[in-house]
CSV table of C-alpha atoms in Angstrom, one decimal:
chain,number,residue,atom,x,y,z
H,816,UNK,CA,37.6,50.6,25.7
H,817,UNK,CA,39.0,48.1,28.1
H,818,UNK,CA,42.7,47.7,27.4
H,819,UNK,CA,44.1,45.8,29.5
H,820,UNK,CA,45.0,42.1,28.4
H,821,UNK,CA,43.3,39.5,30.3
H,822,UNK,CA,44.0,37.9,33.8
H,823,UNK,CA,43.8,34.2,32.5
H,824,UNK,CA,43.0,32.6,29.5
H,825,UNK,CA,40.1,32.3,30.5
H,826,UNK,CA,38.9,35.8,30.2
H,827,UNK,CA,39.9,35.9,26.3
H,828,UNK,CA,37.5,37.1,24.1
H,829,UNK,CA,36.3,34.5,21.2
H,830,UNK,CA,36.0,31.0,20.8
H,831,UNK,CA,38.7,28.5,21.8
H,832,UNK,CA,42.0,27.3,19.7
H,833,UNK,CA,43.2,24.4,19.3
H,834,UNK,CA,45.7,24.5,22.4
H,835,UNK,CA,43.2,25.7,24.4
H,836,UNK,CA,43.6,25.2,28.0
H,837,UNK,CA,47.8,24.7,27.5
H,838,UNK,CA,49.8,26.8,30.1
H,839,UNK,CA,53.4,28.3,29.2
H,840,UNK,CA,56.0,30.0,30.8
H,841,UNK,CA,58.0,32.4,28.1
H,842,UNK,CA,61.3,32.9,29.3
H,843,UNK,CA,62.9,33.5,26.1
H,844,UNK,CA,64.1,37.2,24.5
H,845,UNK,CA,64.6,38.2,21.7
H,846,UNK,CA,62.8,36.4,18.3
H,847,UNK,CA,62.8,33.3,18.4
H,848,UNK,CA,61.5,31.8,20.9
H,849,UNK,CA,58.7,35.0,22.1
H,850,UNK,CA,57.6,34.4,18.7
H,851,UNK,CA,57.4,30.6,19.3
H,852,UNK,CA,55.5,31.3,21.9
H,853,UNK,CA,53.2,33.6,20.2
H,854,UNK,CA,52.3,31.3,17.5
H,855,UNK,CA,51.1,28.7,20.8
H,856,UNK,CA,49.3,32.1,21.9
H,857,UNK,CA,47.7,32.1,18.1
H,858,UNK,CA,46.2,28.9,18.8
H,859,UNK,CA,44.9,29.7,22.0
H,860,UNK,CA,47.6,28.6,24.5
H,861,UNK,CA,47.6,31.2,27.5
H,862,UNK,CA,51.1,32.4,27.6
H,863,UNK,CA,52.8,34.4,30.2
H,864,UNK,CA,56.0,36.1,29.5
H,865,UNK,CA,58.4,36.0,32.1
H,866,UNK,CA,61.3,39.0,32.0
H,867,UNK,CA,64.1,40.0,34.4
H,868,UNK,CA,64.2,43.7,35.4
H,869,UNK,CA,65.5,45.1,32.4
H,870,UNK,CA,62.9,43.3,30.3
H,871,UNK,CA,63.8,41.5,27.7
H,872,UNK,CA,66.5,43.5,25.3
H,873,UNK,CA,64.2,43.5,22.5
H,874,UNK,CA,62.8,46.2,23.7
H,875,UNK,CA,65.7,48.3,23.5
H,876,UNK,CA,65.9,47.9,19.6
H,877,UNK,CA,66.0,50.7,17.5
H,878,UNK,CA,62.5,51.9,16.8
H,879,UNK,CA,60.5,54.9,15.4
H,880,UNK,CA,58.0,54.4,18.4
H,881,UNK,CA,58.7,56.4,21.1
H,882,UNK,CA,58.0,54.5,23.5
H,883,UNK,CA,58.1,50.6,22.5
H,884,UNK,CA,60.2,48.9,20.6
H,885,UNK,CA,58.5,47.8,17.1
H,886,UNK,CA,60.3,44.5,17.3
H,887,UNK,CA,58.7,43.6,20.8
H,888,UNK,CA,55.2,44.1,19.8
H,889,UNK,CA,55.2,42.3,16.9
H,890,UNK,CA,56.6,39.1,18.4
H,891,UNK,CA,55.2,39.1,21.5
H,892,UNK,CA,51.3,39.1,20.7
H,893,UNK,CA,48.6,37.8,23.3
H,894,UNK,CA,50.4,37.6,26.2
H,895,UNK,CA,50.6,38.7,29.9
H,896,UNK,CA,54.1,39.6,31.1
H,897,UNK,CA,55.6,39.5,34.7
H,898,UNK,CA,58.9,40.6,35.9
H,899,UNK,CA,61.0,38.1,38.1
H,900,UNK,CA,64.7,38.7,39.1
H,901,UNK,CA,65.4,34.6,39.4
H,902,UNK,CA,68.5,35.4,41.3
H,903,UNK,CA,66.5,36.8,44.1
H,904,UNK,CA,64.7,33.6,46.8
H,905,UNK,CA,61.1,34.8,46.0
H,906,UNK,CA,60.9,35.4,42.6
H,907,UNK,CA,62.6,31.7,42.0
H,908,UNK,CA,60.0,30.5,44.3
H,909,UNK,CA,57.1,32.5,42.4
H,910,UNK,CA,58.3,31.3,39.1
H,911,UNK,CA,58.8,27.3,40.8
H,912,UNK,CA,54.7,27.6,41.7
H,913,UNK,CA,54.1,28.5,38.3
H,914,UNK,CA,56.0,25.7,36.8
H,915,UNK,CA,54.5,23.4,39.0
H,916,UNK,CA,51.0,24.2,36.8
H,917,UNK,CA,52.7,24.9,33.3
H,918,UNK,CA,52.6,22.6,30.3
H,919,UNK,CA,55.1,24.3,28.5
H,920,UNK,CA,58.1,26.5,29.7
H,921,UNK,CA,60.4,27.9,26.6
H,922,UNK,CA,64.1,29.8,27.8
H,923,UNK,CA,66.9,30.7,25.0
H,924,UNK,CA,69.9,31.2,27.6
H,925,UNK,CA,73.3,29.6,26.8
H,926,UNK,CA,73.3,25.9,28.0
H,927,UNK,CA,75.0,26.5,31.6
H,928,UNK,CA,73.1,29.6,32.4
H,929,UNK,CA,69.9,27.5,33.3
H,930,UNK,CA,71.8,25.3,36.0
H,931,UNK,CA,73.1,28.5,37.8
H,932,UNK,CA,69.7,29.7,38.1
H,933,UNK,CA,68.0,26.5,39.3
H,934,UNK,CA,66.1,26.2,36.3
H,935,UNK,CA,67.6,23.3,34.4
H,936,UNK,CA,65.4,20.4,33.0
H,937,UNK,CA,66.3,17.9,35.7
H,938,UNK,CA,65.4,20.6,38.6
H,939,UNK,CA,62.0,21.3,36.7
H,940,UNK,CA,60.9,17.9,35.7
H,941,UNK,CA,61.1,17.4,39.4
H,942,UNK,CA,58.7,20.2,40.1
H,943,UNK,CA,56.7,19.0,37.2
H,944,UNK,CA,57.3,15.5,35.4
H,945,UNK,CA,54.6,17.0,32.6
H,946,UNK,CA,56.0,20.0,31.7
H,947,UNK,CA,57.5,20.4,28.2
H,948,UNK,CA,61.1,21.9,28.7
H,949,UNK,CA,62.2,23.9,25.7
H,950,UNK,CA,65.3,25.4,25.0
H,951,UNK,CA,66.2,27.5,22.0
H,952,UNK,CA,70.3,28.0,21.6
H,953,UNK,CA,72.7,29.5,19.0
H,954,UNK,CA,74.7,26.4,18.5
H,955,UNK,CA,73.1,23.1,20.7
H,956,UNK,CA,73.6,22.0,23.9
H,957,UNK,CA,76.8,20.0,23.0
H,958,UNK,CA,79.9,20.5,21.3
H,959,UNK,CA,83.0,22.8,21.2
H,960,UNK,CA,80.7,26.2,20.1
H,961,UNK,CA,77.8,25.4,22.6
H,962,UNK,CA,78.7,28.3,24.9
H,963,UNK,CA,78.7,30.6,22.2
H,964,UNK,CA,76.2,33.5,21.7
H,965,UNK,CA,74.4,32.9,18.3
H,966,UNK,CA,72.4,35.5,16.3
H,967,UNK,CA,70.3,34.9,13.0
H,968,UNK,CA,72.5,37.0,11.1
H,969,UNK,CA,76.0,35.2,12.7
H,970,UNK,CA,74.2,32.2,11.7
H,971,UNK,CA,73.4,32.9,8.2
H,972,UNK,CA,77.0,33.8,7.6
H,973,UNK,CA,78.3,30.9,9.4
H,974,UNK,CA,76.1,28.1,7.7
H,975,UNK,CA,76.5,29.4,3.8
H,976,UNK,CA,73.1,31.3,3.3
H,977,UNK,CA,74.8,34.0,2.4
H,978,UNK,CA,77.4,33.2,-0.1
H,979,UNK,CA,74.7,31.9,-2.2
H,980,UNK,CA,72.3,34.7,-1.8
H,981,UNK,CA,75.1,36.9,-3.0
H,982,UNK,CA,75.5,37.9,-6.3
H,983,UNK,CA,77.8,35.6,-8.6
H,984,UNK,CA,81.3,36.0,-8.3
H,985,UNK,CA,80.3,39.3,-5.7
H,986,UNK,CA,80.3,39.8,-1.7
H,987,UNK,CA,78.0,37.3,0.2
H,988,UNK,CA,75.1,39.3,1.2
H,989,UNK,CA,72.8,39.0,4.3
H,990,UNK,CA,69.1,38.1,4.1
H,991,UNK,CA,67.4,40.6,6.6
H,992,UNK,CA,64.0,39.8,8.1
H,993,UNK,CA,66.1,37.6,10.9
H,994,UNK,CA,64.6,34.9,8.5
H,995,UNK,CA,66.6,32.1,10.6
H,996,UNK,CA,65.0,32.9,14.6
H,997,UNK,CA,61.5,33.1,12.6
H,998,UNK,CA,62.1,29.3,11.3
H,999,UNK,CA,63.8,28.3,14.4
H,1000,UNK,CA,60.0,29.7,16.1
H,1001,UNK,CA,58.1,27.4,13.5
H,1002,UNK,CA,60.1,24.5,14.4
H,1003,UNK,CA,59.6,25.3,18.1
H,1004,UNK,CA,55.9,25.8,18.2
H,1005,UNK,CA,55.6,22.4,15.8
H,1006,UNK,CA,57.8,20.7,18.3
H,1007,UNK,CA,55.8,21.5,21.2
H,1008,UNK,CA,52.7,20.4,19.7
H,1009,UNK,CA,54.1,17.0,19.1
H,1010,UNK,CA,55.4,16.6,22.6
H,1011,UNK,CA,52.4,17.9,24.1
H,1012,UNK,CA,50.4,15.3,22.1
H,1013,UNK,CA,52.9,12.0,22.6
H,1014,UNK,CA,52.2,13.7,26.5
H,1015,UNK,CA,48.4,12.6,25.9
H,1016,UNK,CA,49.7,9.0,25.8
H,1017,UNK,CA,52.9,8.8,27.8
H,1018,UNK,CA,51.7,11.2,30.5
H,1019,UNK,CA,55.2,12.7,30.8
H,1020,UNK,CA,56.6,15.7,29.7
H,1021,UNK,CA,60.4,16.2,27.7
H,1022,UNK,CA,63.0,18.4,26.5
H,1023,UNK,CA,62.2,20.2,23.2
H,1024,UNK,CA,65.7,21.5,22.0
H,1025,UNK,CA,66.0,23.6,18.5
H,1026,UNK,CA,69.1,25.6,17.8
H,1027,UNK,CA,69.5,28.3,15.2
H,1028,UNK,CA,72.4,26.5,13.7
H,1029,UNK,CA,70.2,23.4,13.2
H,1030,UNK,CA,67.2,25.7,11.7
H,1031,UNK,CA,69.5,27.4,9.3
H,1032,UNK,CA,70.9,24.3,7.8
H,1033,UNK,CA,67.1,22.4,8.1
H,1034,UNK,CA,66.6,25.5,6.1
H,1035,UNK,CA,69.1,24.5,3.1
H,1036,UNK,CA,67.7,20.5,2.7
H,1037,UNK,CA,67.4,21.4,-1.0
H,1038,UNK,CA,70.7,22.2,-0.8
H,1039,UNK,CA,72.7,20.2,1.9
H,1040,UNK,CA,73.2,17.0,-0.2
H,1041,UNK,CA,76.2,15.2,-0.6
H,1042,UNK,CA,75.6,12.1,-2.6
H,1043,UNK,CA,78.8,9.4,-1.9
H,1044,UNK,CA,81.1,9.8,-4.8
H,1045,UNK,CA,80.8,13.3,-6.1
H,1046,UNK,CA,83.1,16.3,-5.6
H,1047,UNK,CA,81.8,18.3,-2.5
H,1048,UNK,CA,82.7,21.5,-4.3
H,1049,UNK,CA,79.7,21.1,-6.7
H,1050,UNK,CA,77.0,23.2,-7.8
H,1051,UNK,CA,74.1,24.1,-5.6
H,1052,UNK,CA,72.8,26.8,-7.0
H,1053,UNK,CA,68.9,26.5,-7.3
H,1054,UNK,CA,68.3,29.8,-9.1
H,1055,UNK,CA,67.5,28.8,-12.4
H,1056,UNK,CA,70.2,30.0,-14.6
H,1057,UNK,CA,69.0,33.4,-13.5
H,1058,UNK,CA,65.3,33.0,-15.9
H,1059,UNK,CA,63.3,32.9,-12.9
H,1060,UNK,CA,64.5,35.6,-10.6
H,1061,UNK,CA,64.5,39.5,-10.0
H,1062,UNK,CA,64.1,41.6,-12.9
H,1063,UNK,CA,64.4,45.3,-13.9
H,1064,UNK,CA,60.9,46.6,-16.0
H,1065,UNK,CA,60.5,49.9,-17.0
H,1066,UNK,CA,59.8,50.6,-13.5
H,1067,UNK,CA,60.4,48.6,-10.5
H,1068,UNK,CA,61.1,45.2,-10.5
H,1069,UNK,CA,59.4,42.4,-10.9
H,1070,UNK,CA,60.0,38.4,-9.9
H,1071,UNK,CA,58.9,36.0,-12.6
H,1072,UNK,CA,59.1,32.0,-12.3
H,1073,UNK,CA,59.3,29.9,-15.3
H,1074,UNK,CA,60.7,26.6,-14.1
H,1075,UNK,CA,57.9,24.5,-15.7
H,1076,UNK,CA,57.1,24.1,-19.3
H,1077,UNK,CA,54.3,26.0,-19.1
H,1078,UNK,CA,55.0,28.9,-17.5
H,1079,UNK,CA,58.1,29.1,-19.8
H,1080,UNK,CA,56.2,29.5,-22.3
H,1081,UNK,CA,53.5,31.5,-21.4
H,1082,UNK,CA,56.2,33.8,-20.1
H,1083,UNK,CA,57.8,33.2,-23.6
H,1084,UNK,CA,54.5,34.4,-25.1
H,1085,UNK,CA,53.5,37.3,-22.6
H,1086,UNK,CA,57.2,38.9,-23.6
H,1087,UNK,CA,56.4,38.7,-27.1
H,1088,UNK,CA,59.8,36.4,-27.1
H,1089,UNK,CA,57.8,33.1,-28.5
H,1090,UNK,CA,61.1,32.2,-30.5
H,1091,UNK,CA,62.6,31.1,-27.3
H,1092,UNK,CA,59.8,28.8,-25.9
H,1093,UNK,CA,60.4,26.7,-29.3
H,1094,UNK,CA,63.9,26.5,-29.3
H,1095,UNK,CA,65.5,23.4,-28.4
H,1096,UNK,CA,68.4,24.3,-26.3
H,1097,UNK,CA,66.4,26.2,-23.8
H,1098,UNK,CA,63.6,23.3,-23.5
H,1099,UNK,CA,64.3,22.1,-19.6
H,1100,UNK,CA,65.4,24.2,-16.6
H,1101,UNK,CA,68.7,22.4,-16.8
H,1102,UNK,CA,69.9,23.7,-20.5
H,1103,UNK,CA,68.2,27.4,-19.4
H,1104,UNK,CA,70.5,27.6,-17.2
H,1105,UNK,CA,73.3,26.6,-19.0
H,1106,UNK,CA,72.5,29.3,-21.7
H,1107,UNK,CA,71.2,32.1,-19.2
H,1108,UNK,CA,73.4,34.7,-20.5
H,1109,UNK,CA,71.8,34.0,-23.8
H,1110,UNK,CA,68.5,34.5,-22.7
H,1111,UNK,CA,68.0,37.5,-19.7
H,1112,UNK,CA,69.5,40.3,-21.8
H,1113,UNK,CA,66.3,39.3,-24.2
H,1114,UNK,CA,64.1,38.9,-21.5
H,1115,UNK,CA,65.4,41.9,-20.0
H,1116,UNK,CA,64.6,43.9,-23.1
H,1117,UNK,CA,61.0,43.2,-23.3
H,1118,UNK,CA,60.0,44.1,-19.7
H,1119,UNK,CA,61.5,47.4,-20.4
H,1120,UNK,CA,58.0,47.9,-22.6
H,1121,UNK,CA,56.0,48.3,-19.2
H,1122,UNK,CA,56.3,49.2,-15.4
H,1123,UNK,CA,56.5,45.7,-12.7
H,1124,UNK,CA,52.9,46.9,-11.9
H,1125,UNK,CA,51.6,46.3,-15.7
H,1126,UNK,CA,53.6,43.1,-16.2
H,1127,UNK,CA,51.5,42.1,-12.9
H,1128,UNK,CA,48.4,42.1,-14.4
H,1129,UNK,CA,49.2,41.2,-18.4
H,1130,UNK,CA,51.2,37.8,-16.6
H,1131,UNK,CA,48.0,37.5,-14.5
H,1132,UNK,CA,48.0,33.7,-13.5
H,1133,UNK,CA,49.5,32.4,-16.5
H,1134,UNK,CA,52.9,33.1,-15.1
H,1135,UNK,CA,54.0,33.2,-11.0
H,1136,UNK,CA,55.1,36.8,-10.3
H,1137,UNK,CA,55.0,39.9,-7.9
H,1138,UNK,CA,56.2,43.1,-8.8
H,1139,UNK,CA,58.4,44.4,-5.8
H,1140,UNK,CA,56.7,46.1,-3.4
H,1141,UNK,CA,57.6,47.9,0.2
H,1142,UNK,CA,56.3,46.0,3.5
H,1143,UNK,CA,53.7,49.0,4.1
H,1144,UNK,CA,51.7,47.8,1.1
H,1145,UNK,CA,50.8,44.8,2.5
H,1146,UNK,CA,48.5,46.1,5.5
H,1147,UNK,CA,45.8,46.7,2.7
H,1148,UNK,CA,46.8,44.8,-0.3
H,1149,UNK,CA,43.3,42.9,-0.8
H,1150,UNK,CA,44.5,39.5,-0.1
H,1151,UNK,CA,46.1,40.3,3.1
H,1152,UNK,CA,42.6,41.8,3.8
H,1153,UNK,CA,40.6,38.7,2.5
H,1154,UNK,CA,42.4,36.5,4.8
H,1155,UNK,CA,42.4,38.4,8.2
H,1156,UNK,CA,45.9,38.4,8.5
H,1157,UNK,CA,46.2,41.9,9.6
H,1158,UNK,CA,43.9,43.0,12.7
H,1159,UNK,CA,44.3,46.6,15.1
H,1160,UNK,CA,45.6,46.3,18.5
H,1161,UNK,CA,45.2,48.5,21.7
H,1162,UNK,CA,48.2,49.2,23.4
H,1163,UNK,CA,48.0,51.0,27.0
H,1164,UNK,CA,51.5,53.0,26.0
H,1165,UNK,CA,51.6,53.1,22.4
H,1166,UNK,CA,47.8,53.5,21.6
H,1167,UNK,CA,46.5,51.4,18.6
H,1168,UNK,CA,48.5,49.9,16.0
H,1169,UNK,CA,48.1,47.4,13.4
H,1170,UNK,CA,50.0,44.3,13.0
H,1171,UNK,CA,49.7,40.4,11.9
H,1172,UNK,CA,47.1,38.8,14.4
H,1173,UNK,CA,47.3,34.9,13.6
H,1174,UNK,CA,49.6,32.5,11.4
H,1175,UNK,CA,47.1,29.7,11.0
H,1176,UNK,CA,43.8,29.6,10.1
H,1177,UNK,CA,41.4,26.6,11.7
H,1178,UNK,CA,38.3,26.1,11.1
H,1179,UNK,CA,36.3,24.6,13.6
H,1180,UNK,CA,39.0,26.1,16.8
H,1181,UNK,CA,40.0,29.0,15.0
H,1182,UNK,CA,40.9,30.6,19.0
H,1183,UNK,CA,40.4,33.9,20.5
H,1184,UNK,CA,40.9,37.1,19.5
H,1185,UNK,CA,45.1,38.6,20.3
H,1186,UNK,CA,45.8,40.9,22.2
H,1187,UNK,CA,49.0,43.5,22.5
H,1188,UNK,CA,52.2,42.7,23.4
H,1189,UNK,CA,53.0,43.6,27.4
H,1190,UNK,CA,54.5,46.4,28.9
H,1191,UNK,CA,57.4,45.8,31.1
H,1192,UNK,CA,55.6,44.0,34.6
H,1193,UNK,CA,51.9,44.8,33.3
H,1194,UNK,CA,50.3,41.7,34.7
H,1195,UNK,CA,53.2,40.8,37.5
H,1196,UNK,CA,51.1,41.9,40.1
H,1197,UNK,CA,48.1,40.1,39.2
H,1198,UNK,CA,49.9,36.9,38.3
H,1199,UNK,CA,51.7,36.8,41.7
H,1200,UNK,CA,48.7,37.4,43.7
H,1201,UNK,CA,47.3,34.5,41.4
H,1202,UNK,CA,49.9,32.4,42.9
H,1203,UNK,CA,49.3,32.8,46.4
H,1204,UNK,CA,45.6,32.2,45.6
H,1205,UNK,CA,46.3,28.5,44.9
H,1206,UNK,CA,47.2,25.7,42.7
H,1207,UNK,CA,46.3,26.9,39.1
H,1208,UNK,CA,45.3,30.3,39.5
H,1209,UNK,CA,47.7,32.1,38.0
H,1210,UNK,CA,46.7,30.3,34.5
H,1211,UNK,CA,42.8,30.7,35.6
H,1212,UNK,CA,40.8,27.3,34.5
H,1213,UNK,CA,41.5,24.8,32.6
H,1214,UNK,CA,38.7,23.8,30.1
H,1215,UNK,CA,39.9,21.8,27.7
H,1216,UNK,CA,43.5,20.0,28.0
H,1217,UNK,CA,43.5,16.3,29.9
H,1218,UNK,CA,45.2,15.7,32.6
């Protein structure tokens, strides 16, 4: 088998996405914005990753592979990776010739690092007045904490997510998954796709900023409301009175939510606890949580009859639940399966491995098949002899997108 990724988009396997025939320039590291990047890959963008000579530090993330980082493979899906040392006259000039045929071009340094390498939006729209500029940072591009290095987790802490996904009255408490630089992604890839479209009728391109300071609070909405006259010190707790949440069974632990009437009380009738569902003061969401302490030890006591697993199936679809479960169930829990979220890749270092293939499903462009993450310089060769080819080459043709 063939394992190499392809020289151009064009050489992908499958039918085409919906961004087929879009060109970008990933010069990002780390989560978000490789991942942004990925999803545009998803939907059949060609992407080419762009990394200095240390590759990007993602790679050097703890890992049980011996040889590639976990973390880099499974945000860097489908595309081709170069190595360019931007400090050096030819690799500036290399990158330059690709910009000049990119669509899309997607960097997370700090906002004066892209000036000192000649990179900036102004240098680029020059080179290209079509090219969407994207810049993921920690904090903005303005302000007093613009130079600062952000991280999902310094983010999190910073922005309040995790004083209320600590336990009351206890330690705030971090949500891992790097839950922030994944949203901070979504918002990236949906922000390219509108600039690329108001492209279609402006014929120009812009600058496409996201921060993960902005994506962590665009993240608490529900939460970050301050009507004019109340306290600011109020309550923004959204969990219920602590009915619908995480709860011990006789083994494992399962969620349950019960927010509406009738999933109270068919969780009311399920738990054999049918008194509750027709008792006045716990009738709404509001007065459940003002008697919680009332109710869990109850509720608590009648999922100690079964396991998480067996309160799965007797709530069924009558009441919202999972039983917790570890990530490694998911690469064959039947649903995963039934939606081809999962597919096997073919990695020239680390052999085949599994991992999530596509976020979106479409129907009639539903894009070619991925492909693994690079190795460090796999395609730089090939790209660069690309270049020198001529206008366009590195990408390969462009089939679908107007110009």
């Amino acid at each position: 088998m063939d394992i190499s990724p392809p020289e151009s988009k064009a050489d992908r396997d499958g039918p085409a996405g919906p961004l087929e025939g879009v060109r970008v320039l990933d010069l990002s590291a780390y989560i978000a914005g490789p991942y942004a990047c990925s999803l545009l890959a998803d939907q059949g963008a060609d992407v080419i990753k762009v990394e200095p000579p240390d590759g990007d530090n993602l790679r050097q993330y703890p890992s049980t592979l011996p040889s590639e980082s976990r973390a880099f493979l499974g945000v860097n899906r489908s595309k081709r990776g170069i190595v360019l040392d931007l400090k050096r006259t030819e690799d500036h000039a290399a990158l330059l010739k690709l910009v000049r045929d990119a669509d899309v071009l997607v960097h997370n340094f700090r906002p004066g690092v892209p000036k000192r390498l000649g990179i900036d939006h102004d240098s680029l729209n020059l080179v290209n007045p079509r090219l969407i500029y994207c810049a993921i940072t920690g904090y903005g591009e303005t302000g007093p904490m613009k130079d600062k290095a952000g991280y999902d987790q310094v983010l999190q802490t910073m922005t309040g997510m995790c004083t209320l996904q600590g336990k009351r009255d206890g330690a705030p408490e971090i949500i891992y998954g790097s839950v922030v630089d994944y949203y901070a992604a979504a918002l990236l890839a949906a922000g390219v796709s509108s600039a690329l479209y108001e492209r279609e009728r402006s014929g120009l391109g812009q600058f496409v900023g996201v921060s993960l300071l902005r994506a962590a609070l665009t993240m608490q909405s529900a939460r970050m409301i301050w009507a004019e006259g109340e306290s600011l010190d109020i309550g923004r707790d959204m969990r219920s009175g602590g009915v619908t949440g995480i709860h011990p069974a006789r083994a494992g632990y399962i969620y349950i939510s019960a927010n509406t009437p009738r999933f109270w009380k068919a969780l009311c009738e399920k738990t054999g606890l049918t008194a509750l569902a027709d008792d006045p003061r716990y009738d709404t969401v509001r007065k459940r949580a003002q008697h919680f302490s009332e109710i869990v030890p109850k509720l608590h006591e009648a999922l100690a009859a079964h396991t998480a697993l067996e309160w799965e199936a007797i709530f069924g679809d009558e009441v919202p639940c999972a039983a917790a479960r570890q990530i490694e169930d998911m690469f064959d829990h039947p649903q995963v399966q039934a939606q081809g979220i999962i597919d096997t890749f073919e990695h020239p270092v680390v052999g085949r491995y599994r991992g999530v293939a596509q976020s979106i499903r479409f129907g009639r462009t539903p894009g070619p098949a991925p492909f693994a993450a690079p190795v460090l310089g796999q395609n730089t060769e090939s790209v660069i002899a690309a270049i020198e080819s001529g206008p366009g080459m590195a990408f390969g043709p462009r089939r679908h997108a107007k110009r």
